[in-house]
Coordinates of C-alpha atoms in Angstrom, one line a residue:
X1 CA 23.4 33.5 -80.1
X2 CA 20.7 35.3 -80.5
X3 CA 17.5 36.0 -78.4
X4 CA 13.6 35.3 -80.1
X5 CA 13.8 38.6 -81.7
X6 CA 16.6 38.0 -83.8
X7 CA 18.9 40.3 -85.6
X8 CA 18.0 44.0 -84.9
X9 CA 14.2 42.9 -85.0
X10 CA 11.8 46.0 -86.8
X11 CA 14.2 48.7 -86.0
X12 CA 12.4 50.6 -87.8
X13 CA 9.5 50.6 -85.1
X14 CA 11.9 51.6 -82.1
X15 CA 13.5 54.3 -84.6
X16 CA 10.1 55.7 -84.9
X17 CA 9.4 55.4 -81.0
X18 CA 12.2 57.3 -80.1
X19 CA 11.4 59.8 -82.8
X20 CA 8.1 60.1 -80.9
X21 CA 9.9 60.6 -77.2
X22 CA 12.0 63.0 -79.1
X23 CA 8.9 65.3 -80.8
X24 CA 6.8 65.3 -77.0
X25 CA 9.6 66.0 -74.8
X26 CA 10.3 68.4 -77.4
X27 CA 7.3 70.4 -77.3
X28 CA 7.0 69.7 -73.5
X29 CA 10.2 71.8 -73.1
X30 CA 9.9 74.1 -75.6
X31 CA 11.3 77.7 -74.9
X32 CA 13.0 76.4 -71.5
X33 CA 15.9 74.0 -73.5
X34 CA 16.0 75.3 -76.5
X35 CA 19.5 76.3 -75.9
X36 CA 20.6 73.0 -74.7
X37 CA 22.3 70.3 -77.2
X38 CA 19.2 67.7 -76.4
X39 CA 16.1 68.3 -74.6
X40 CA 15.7 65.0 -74.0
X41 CA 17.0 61.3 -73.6
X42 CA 15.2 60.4 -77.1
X43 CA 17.0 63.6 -78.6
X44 CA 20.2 62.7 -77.8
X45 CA 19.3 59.0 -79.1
X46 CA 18.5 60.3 -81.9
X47 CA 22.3 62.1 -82.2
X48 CA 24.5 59.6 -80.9
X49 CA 22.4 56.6 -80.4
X50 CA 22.8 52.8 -81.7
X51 CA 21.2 50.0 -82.5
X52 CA 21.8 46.4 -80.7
X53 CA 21.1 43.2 -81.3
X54 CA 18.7 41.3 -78.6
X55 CA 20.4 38.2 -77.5
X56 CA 20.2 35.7 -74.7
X57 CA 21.9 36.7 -71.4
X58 CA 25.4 34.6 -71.2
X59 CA 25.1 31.7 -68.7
X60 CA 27.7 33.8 -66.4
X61 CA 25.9 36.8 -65.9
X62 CA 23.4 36.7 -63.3
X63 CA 20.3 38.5 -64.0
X64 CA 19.3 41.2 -61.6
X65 CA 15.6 42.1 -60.4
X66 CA 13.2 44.0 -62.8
X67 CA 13.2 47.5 -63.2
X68 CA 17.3 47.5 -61.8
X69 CA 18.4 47.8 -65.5
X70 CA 20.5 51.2 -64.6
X71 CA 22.1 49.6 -60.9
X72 CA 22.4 45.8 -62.8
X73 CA 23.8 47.3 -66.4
X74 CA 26.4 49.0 -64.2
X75 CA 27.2 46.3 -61.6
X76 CA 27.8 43.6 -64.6
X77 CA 29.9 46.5 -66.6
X78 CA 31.9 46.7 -63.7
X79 CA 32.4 42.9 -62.6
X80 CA 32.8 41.5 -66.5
X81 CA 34.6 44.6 -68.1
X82 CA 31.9 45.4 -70.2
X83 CA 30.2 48.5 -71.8
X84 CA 27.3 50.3 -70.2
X85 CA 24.9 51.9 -73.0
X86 CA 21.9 53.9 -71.8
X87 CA 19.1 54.4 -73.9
X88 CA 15.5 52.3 -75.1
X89 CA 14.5 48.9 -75.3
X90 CA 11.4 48.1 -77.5
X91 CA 9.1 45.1 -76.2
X92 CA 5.8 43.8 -77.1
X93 CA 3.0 43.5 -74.5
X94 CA 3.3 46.7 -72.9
X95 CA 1.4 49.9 -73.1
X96 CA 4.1 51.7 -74.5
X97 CA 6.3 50.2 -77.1
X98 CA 10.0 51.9 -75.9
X99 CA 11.1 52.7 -72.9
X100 CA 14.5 54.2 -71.0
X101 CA 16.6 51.3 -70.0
X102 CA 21.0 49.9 -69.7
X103 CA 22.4 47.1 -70.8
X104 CA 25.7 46.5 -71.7
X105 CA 27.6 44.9 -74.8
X106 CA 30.9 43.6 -74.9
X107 CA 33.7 45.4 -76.7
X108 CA 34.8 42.2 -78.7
X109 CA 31.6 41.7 -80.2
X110 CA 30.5 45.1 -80.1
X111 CA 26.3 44.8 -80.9
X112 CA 25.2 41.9 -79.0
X113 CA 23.2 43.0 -75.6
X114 CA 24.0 41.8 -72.4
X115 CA 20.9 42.7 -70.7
X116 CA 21.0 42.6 -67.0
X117 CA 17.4 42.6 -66.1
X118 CA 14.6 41.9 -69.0
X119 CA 14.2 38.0 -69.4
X120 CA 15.5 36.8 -73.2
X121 CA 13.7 37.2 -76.1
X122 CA 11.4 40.1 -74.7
X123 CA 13.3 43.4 -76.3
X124 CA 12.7 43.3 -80.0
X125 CA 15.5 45.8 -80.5
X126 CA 17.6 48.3 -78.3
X127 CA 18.8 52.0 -79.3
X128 CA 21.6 53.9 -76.9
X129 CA 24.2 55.1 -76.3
X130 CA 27.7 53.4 -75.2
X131 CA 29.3 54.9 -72.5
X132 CA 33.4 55.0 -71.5
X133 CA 33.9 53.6 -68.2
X134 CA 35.0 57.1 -66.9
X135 CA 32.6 58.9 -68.5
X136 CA 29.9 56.9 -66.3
X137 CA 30.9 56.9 -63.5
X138 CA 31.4 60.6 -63.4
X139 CA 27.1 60.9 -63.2
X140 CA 26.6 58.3 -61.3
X141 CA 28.8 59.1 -58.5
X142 CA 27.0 62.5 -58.2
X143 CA 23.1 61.3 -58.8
X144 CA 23.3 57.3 -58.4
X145 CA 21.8 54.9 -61.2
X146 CA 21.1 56.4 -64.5
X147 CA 23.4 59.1 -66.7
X148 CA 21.0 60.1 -68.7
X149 CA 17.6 59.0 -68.0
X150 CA 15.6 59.6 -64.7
X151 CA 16.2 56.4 -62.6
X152 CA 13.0 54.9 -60.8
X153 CA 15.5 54.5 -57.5
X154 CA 16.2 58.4 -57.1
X155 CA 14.7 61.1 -59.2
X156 CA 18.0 63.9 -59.0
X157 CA 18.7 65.8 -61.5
X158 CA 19.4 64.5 -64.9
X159 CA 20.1 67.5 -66.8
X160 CA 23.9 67.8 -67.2
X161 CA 24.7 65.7 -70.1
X162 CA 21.3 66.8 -71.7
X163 CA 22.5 70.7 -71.0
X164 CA 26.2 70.8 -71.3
X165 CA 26.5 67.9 -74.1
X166 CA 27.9 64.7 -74.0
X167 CA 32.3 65.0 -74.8
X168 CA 33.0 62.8 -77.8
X169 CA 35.9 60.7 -75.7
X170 CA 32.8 59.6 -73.8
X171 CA 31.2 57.6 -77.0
X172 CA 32.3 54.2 -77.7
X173 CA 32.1 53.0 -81.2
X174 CA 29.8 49.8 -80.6
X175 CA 26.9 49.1 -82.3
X176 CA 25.1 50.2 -86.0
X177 CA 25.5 53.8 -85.6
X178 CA 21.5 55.3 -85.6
X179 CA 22.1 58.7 -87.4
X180 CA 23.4 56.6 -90.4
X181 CA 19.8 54.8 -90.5
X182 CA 18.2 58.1 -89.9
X183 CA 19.9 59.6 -92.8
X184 CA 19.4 57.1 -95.2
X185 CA 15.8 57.0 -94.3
X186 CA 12.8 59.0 -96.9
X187 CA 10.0 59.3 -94.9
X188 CA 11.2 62.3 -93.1
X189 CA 11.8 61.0 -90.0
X190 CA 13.3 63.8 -87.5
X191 CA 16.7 63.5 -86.2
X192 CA 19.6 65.9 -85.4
X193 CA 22.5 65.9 -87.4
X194 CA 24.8 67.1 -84.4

């Protein structure tokens, strides 16, 4: 069941949006996280990230209000045993083409989206990361809303992961793994091979 995108519709484009994120954030921060694993969200996408198949929001799952994605993704993980992943959503009729967002997947199917708050068939493809259950909740009980990303509710700091890393126990193997389409792509296309 698939939304109007279909099947991991141009991945290609949100593979070169995040690459984008990656290259400003990376010269916005230049000589103040250069130590650090990721400067950015779109850095670490572009590490451990995945690609996810838009589909239509299961009839049980009660859609939450726009621009709630980090407080819905979590609520629905919690209440229907799903996985939270962090990371972009790429949609048409905006200014910008990506943008931060959560949504979860099942574990069953593994590359479907669950998305709590976009309506279906608006996200042509989705890139992130899945997260454990006790990874989460870890960041969220400290800042509220969003591991990785800056949540629109509550703008504390979201450096931790970013600075210290992100431990491998926390990644969940869902989802087309995004540095295996980086590598196999020609046109030079940054991405991190950490």
């Amino acid at each position: 069941m698939t939304g109007a995108a279909g099947a991991f519709a141009d991945p290609e484009q949100l593979l070169s949006q995040v690459a984008a994120h990656a290259a400003m954030w990376a010269g916005a921060y230049r000589g103040r996280r250069d130590d650090w694993p990721y400067a950015s969200l779109a850095d670490l996408l572009l590490s451990h990230g995945r690609l996810f198949t838009p589909a239509d929001r299961p009839p049980h799952i009660q859609p939450g209000r726009p621009g709630s994605c980090f407080a819905g993704a979590t609520r629905i993980a919690e209440a229907h045993d799903l996985i939270y992943v962090e990371g972009m959503a790429l949609v048409d009729d905006l200014p910008v083409d990506g943008f931060d967002h959560a949504w979860c997947v099942d574990a069953r199917d593994g590359h479907h989206v669950i998305d709590p708050t976009l309506p279906d068939g608006w996200a042509l493809a989705y890139v992130g990361v899945p997260l454990s259950g006790a990874y989460r909740r870890q960041p969220q009980a400290r800042r509220g809303g969003a591991v990785f990303t800056v949540d629109p509710g509550g703008w504390q700091d979201n450096a931790a992961a970013l600075r210290d890393g992100v431990p491998a126990a926390a990644l969940l193997p869902v989802g087309r793994p995004l540095p295996d389409l980086l590598a196999a792509r020609s046109d030079g296309l940054p991405g991190r091979t950490a």
